[in-house]
Coordinates of C-alpha atoms in Angstrom, one line a residue:
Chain A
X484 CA 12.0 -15.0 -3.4
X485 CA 11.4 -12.5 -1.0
X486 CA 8.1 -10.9 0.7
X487 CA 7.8 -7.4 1.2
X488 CA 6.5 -6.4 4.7
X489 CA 4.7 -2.6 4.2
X490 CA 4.2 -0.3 7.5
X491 CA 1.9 2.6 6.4
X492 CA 2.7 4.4 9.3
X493 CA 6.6 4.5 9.4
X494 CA 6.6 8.0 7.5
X495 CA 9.0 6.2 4.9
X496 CA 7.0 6.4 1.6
X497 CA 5.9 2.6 0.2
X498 CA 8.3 2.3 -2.7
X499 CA 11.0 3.4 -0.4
X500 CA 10.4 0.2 2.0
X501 CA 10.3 -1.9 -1.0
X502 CA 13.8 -0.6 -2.3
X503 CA 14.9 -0.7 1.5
X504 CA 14.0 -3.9 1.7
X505 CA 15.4 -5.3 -1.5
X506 CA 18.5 -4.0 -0.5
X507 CA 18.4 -5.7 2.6
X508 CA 17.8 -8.7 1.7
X509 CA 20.8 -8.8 -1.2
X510 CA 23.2 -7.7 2.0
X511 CA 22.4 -10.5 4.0
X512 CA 22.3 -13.0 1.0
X513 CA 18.4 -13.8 1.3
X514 CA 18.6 -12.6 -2.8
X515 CA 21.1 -13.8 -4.6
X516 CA 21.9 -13.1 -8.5
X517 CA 19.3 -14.8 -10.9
X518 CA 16.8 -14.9 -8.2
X519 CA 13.8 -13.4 -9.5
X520 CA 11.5 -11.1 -7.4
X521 CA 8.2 -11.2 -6.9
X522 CA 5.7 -9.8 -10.0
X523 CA 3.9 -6.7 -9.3
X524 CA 1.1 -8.8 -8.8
X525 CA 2.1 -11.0 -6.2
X526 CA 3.4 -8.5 -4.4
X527 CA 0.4 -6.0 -4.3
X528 CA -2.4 -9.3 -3.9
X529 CA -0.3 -9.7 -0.2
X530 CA 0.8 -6.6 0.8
X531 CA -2.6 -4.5 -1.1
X532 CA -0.4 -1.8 -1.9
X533 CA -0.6 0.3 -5.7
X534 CA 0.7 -1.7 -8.4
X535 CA 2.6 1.3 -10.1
X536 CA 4.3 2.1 -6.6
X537 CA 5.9 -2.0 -6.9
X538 CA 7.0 -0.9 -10.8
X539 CA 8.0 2.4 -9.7
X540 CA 10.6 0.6 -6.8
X541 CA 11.8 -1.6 -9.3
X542 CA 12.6 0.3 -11.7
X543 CA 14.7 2.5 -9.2
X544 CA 16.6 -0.6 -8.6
X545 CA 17.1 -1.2 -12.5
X546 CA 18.6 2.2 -12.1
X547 CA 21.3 1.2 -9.8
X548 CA 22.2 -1.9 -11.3
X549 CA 20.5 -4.3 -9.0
X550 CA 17.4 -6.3 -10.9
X551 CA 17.2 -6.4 -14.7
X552 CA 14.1 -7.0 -16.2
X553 CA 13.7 -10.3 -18.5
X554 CA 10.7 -9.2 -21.0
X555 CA 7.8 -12.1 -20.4
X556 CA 9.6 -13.6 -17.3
X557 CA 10.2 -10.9 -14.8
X558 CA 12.6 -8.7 -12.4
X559 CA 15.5 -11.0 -11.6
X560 CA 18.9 -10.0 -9.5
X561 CA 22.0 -8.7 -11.3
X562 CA 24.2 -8.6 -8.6
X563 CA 24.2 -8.9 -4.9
X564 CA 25.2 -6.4 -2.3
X565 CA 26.7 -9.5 0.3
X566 CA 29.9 -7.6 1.4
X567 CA 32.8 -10.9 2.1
X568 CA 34.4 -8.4 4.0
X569 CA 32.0 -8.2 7.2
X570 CA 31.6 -11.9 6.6
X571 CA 31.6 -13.7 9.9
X572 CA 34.9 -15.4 9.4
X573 CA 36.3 -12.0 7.9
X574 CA 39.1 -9.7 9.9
X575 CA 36.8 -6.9 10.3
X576 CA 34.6 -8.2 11.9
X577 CA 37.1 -9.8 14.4
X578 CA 38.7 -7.1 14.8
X579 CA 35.5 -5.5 15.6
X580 CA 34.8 -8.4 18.3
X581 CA 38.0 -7.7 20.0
X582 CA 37.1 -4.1 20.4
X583 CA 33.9 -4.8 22.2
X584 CA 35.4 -6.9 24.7
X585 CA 37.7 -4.4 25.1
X586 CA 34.7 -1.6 25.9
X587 CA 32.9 -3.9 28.0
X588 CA 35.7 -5.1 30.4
X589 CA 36.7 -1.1 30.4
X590 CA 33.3 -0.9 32.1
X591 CA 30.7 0.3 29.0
X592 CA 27.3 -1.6 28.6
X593 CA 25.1 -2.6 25.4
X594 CA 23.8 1.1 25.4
X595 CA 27.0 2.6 26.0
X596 CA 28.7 0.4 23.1
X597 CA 26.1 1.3 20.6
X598 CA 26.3 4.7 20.9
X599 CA 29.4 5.1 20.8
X600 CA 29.8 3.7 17.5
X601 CA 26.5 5.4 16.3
X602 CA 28.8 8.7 17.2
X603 CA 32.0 7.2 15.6
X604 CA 29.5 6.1 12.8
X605 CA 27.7 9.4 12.3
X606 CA 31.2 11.6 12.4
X607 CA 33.2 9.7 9.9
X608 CA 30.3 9.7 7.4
X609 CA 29.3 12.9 7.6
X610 CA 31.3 14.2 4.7
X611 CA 29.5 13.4 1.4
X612 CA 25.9 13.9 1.9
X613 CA 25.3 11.3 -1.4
X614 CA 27.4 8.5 0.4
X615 CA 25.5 9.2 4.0
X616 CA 22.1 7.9 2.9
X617 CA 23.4 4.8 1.1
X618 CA 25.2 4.3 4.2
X619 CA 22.4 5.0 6.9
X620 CA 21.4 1.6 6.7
X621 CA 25.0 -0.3 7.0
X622 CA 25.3 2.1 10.5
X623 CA 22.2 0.7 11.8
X624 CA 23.0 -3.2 11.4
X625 CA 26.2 -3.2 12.1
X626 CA 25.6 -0.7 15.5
X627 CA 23.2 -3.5 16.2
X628 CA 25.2 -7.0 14.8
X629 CA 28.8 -6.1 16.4
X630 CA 27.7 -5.7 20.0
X631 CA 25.1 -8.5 20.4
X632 CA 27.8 -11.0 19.3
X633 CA 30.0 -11.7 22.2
X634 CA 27.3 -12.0 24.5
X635 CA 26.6 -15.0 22.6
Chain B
X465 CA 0.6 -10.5 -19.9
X466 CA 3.8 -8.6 -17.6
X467 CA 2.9 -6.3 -15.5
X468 CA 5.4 -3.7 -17.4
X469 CA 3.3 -4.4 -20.7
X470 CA 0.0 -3.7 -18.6
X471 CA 1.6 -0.5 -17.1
X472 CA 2.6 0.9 -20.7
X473 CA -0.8 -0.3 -22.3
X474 CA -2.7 2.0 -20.0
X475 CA -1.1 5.4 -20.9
X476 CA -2.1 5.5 -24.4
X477 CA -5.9 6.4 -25.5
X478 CA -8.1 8.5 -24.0
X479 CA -8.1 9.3 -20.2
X480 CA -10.2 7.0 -18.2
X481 CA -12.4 9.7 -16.9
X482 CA -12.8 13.7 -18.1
X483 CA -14.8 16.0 -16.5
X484 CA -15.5 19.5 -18.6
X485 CA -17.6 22.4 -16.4
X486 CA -19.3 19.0 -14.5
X487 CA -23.0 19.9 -12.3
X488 CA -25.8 17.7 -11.3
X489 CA -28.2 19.6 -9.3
X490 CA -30.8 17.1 -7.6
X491 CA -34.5 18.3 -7.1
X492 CA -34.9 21.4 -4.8
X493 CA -32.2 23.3 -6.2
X494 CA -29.5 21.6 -4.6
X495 CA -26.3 21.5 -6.3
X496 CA -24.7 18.2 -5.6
X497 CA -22.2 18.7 -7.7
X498 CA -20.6 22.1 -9.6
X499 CA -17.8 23.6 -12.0
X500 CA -16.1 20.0 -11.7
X501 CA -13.1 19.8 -14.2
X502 CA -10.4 17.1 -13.5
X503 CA -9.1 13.9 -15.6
X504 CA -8.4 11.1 -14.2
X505 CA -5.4 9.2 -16.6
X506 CA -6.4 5.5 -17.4
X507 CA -4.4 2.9 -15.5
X508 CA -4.7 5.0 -11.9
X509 CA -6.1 3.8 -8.9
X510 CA -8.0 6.7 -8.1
X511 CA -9.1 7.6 -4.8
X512 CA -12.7 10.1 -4.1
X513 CA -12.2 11.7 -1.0
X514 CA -14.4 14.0 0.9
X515 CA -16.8 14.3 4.0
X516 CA -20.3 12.7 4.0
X517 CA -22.3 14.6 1.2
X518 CA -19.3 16.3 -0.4
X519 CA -20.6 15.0 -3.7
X520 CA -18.4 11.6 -3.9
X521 CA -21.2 9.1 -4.5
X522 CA -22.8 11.5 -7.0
X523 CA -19.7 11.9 -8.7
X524 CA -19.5 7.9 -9.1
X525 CA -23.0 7.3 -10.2
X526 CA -22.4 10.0 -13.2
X527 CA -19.4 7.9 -14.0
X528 CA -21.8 4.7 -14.2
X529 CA -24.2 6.4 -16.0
X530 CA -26.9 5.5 -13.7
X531 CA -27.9 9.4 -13.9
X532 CA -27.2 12.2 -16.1
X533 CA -25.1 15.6 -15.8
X534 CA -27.4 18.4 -15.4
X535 CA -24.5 20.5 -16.6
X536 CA -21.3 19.6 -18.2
X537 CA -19.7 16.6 -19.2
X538 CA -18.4 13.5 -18.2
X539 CA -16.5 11.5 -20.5
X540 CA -15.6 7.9 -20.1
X541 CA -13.0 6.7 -22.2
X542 CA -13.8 9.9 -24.3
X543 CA -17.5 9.1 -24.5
X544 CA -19.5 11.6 -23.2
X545 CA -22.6 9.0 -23.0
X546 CA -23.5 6.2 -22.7
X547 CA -22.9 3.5 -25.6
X548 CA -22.9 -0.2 -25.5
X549 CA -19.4 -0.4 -25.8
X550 CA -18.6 1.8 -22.3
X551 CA -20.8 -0.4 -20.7
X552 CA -19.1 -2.8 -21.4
X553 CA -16.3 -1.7 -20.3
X554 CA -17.2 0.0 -17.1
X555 CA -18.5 -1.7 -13.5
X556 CA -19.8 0.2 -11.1
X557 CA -20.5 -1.1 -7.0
X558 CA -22.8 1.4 -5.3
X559 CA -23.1 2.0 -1.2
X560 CA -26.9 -0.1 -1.8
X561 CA -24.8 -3.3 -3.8
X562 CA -28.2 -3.9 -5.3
X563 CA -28.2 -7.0 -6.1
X564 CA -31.2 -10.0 -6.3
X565 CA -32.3 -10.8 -2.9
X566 CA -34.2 -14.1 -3.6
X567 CA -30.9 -15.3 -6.3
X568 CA -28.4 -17.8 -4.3
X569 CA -24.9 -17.0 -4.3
X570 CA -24.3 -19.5 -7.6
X571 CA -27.4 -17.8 -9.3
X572 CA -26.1 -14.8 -8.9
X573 CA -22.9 -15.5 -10.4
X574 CA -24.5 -17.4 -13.0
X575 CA -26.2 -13.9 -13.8
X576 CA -23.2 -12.2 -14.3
X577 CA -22.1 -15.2 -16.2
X578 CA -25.0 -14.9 -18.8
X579 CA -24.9 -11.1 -18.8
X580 CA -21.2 -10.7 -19.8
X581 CA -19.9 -11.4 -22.8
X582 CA -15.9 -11.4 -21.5
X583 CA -17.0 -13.1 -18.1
X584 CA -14.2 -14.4 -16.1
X585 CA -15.4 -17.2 -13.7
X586 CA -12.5 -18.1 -12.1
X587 CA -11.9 -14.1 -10.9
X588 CA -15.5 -14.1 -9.3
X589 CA -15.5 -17.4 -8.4
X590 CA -12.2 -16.6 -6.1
X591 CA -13.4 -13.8 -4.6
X592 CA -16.5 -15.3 -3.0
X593 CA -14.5 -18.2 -2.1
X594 CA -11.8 -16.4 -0.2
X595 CA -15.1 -15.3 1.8
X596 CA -16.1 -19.1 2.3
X597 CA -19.8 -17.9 1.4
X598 CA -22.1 -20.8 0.8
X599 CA -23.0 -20.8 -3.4
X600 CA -26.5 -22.0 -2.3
X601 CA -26.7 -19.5 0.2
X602 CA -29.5 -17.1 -0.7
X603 CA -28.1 -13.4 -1.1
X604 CA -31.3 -12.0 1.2
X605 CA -29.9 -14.0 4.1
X606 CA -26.4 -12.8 4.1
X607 CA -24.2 -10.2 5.9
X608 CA -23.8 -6.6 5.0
X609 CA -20.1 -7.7 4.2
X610 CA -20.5 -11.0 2.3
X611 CA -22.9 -8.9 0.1
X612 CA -20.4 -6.7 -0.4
X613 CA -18.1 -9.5 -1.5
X614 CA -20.7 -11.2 -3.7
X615 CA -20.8 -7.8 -5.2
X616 CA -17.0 -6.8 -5.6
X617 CA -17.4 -10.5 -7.3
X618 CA -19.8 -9.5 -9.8
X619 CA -17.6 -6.3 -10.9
X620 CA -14.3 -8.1 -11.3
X621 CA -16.2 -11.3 -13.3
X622 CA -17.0 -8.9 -15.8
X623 CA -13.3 -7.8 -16.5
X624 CA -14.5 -4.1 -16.7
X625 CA -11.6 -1.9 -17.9
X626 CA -12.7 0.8 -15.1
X627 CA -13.9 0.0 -11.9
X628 CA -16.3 2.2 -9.7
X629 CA -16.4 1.3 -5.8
X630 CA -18.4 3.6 -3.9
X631 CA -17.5 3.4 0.1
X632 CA -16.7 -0.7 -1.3
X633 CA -14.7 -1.8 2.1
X634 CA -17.1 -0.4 4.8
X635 CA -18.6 -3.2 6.2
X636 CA -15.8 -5.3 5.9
X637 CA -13.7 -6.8 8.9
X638 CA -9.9 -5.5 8.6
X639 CA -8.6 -9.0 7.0
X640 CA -11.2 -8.7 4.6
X641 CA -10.8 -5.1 3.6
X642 CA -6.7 -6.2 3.0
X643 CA -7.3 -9.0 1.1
X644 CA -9.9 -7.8 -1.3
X645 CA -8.1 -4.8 -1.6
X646 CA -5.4 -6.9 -2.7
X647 CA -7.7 -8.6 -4.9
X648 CA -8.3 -5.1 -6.6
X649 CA -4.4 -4.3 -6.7
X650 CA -3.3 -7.4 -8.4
X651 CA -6.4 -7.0 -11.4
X652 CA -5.0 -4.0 -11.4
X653 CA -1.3 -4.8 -12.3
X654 CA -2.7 -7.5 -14.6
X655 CA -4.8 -5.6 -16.5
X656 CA -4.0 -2.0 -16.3
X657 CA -7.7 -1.3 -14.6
X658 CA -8.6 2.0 -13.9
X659 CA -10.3 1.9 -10.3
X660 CA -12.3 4.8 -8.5
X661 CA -13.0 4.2 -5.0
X662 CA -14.3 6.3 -2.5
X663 CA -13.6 6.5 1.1
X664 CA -14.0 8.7 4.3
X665 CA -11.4 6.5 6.0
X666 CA -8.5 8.1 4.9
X667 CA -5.6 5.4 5.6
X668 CA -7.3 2.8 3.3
X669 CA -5.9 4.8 0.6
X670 CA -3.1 5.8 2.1
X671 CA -0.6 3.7 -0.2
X672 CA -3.2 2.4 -2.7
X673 CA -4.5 5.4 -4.6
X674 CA -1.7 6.9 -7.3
X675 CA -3.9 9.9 -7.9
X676 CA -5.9 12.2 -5.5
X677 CA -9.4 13.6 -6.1
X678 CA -10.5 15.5 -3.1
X679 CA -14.5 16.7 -3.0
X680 CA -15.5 19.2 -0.7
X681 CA -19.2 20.9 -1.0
X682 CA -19.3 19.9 -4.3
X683 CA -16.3 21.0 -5.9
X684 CA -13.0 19.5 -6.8
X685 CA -10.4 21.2 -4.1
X686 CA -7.6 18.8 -5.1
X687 CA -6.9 16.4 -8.7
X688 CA -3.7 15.0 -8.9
X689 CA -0.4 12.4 -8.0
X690 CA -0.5 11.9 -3.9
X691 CA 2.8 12.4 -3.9
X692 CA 3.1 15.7 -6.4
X693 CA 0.3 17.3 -4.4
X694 CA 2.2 16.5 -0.9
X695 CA 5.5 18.0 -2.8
X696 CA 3.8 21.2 -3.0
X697 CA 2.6 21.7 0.6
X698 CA 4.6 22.8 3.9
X699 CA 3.4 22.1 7.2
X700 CA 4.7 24.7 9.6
X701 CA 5.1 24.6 13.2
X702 CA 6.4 27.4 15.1
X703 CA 6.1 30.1 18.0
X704 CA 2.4 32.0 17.2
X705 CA 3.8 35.5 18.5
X706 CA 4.6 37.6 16.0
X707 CA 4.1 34.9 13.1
X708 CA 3.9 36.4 9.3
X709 CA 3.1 33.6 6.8
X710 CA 3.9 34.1 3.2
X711 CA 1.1 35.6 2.2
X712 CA -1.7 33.6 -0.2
X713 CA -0.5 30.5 0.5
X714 CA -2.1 29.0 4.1
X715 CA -4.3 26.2 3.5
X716 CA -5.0 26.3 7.3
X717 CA -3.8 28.3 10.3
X718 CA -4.4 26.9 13.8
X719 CA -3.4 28.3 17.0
X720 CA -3.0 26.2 19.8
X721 CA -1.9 28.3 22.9
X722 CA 1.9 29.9 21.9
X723 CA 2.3 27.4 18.9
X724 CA 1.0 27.4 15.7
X725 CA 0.4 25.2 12.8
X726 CA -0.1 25.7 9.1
X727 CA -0.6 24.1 5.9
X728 CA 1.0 26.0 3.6
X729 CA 0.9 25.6 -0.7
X730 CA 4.6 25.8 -1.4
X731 CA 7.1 23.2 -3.0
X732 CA 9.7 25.2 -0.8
X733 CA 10.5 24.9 2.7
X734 CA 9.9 28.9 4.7
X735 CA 12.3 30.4 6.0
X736 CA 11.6 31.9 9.7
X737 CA 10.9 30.1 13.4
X738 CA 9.4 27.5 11.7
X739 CA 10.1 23.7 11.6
X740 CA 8.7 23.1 7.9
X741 CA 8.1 19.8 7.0
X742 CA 6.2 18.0 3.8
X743 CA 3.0 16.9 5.0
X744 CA 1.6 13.5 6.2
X745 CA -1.6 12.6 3.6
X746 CA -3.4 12.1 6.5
X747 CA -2.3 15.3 7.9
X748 CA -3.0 17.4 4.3
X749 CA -6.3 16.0 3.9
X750 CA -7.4 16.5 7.1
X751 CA -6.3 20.2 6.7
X752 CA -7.9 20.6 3.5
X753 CA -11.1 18.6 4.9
X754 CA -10.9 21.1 7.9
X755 CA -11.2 24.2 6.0
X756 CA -14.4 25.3 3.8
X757 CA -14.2 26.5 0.4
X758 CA -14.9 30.4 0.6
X759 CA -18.3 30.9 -1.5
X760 CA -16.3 32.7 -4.2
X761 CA -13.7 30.2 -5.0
X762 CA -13.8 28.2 -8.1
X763 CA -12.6 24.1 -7.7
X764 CA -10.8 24.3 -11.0
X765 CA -7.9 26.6 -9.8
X766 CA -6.1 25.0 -6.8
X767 CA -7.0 21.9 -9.6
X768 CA -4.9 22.3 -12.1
X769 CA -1.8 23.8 -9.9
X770 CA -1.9 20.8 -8.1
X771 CA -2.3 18.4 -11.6
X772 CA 0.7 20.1 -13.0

């Protein structure tokens, strides 16, 4: 189970953060398939947000072959979105440690680091504007992920 | 009951609230409301929007029947008056919450208890609770906001098929306002209510309301889905020099030194020095809210462009 946290401000439209969010949370394993999601109800009683914008979210995941709804028991997780290829113990993402060292012993700070791969990020997905959206959100945590690990 | 069943329930039968050539002129000739047409589907949460006076609180009290059209119609659930049976189904929580003064908090709900046939206790009793009022407390001696909570207490007991809140969360504290908003949400994905709630403050409904109705001097400026209305709107910002707008379709032109901004009614972004962007609600309304109906305009136009 999951709870939806809803910014008015952020200039993303509600059912967007709650797709967003969804989707998040299936990358990082906090959903896993069979998990159900929250009702409607339960969502909207916390987060006082219109019931038809919760329905209107999850049936836009329905559409992409995330959550299936069981009639009379709710929304529950078809599959996940938990990539075992950026696991931690995975080669890419040693491979992607190893580079960083080698950026910060050629001189480059956190800042430096980041956006460079924002750039490399941004100019290898910029062909195929339908991929680029679904992929906005991969740039962002793994821009932010890769270089905060070896200073651990 | 699923929330998708309680979604799909809501569409069929007759929209929660039709107004045909709608007026109510109060004594001295003053026309609180006039030409009002606009339908509001069942199953929205419908936000009233305007400045103080617009005609917002009129338009509620016609819904609850607590005064008549002077023109017009305004049908609930496809009545056009009153019968037992709307009634029944409709709740209605004016800016005054009139309730009994000298009635505890227990007696009150006991009221509503004896008054209404599909009474649900634990609803009521839940909302007065999550205000940790006191049930012997006497209503007279309470708060302008626990009022308000013993009243939004009384209008969810009865299990009302449409909801009217007039101004409902203004003397709350934040936490409140959220939670009892949430309160409303959930009945409302329960039970496919239709709610109308009124506001000035415009990000309270920013993200609650699924359909629009915008009063300004009496008229309707603007019926329809938030997000079908914001579609249909530009906001321009460029260089003011030499600036030709597509003609016939500026909401609003303001000039700020060499920079203007405009609010334009087109689904299309404009070509030209413009950065053109879809609205904000906030910043739509506020445009709208900005600019006064010219004397000759009719409400029902810009209406049913936007409703399409």
């Amino acid at each position: 189970m999951i709870e939806y946290r809803i910014e008015r401000r952020s200039g993303v439209s509600t059912y967007q953060q709650i797709v967003q969010q969804t989707k998040q949370a299936l990358r990082l394993g906090v959903l896993q398939p069979g998990d159900k999601l929250p009702t409607a109800r339960e969502v909207v009683e916390q987060t006082a947000i219109n019931p038809n914008t919760v329905l209107k979210a999850y049936r836009e995941l329905e559409r992409e072959g995330l959550v299936e709804p069981r009639p009379g028991l709710g929304t529950f997780v078809r599959r996940s979105l938990a990539r075992p290829e950026a696991a931690a113990d995975g080669p890419l993402r040693a491979g992607l440690v190893e580079w960083v060292d080698e950026a910060r012993t050629a001189g480059l700070d956190r800042e430096d680091i980041s956006a460079l791969m924002t750039s490399v990020l941004e100019q290898r997905f910029r062909t195929g504007v339908t991929g680029s959206t679904g992929s906005a959100g991969d740039t962002g945590a793994a821009g932010s992920t890769g270089p905060a690990d070896p200073a651990a | 009951m699923t929330d998708a069943t309680a979604a799909t329930q809501a569409i069929s039968g007759p929209p929660a609230i039709e107004a045909v050539g709608l007026g109510k002129r109060y004594r001295g000739d003053r026309w609180a409301l006039r030409d009002c047409e606009f339908t509001v589907p069942a199953g929205r949460i419908c936000g009233v929007v305007g400045a103080n006076g617009a005609g917002k609180s009129t338009l509620l009290t016609l819904a609850a029947r607590l005064i008549e059209p002077t023109e017009g119609e305004l049908r609930v659930f496809g009545e056009a008056s009153s019968t037992p049976e709307t009634r029944a189904r409709v709740a209605c929580v004016t800016q005054e919450k009139p309730l009994y003064p000298s009635f505890t908090v227990a007696g009150t709900l006991r009221m509503g208890r004896e008054l209404n046939p599909g009474w649900d206790e634990e609803a009521a009793q839940r909302v007065v609770d999550m205000g940790e009022l006191r049930l012997d407390a006497r209503v007279g001696s309470l708060s302008g906001g626990q009022r308000t909570r013993v009243a939004l207490a009384l209008a969810l007991g009865k299990r009302a098929d449409l909801l009217l809140l007039d101004e409902p969360m203004s003397d709350l504290d934040p936490l409140a306002r959220h939670e009892l908003m949430g309160v409303l949400m959930a009945e409302a994905a329960e039970r496919g209510t239709t709610i109308l709630v009124s506001s000035h403050i415009l990000p309270e409904l920013d993200g609650v309301m699924d359909h629009l109705l915008l009063v300004q001097a009496g008229r309707i400026r603007l019926s329809g889905d938030p997000e079908e209305i914001l579609d249909s709107h530009q906001l321009l910002t460029g260089i003011a020099e030499g600036a030709e707008l597509p003609a016939g379709t500026a909401v609003e032109r303001r000039v700020r030194g060499r920079q203007v901004t405009a609010l334009l009614r087109t689904g299309e972004p404009v070509d030209g020095p413009w950065e053109s962007v879809r609205p904000s609600l906030e910043e739509l309304l506020l445009a709208y809210l900005r600019t006064p109906l010219p004397p000759s305009a009719t409400a029902t136009a810009p209406d049913r462009e936007a409703a399409a």
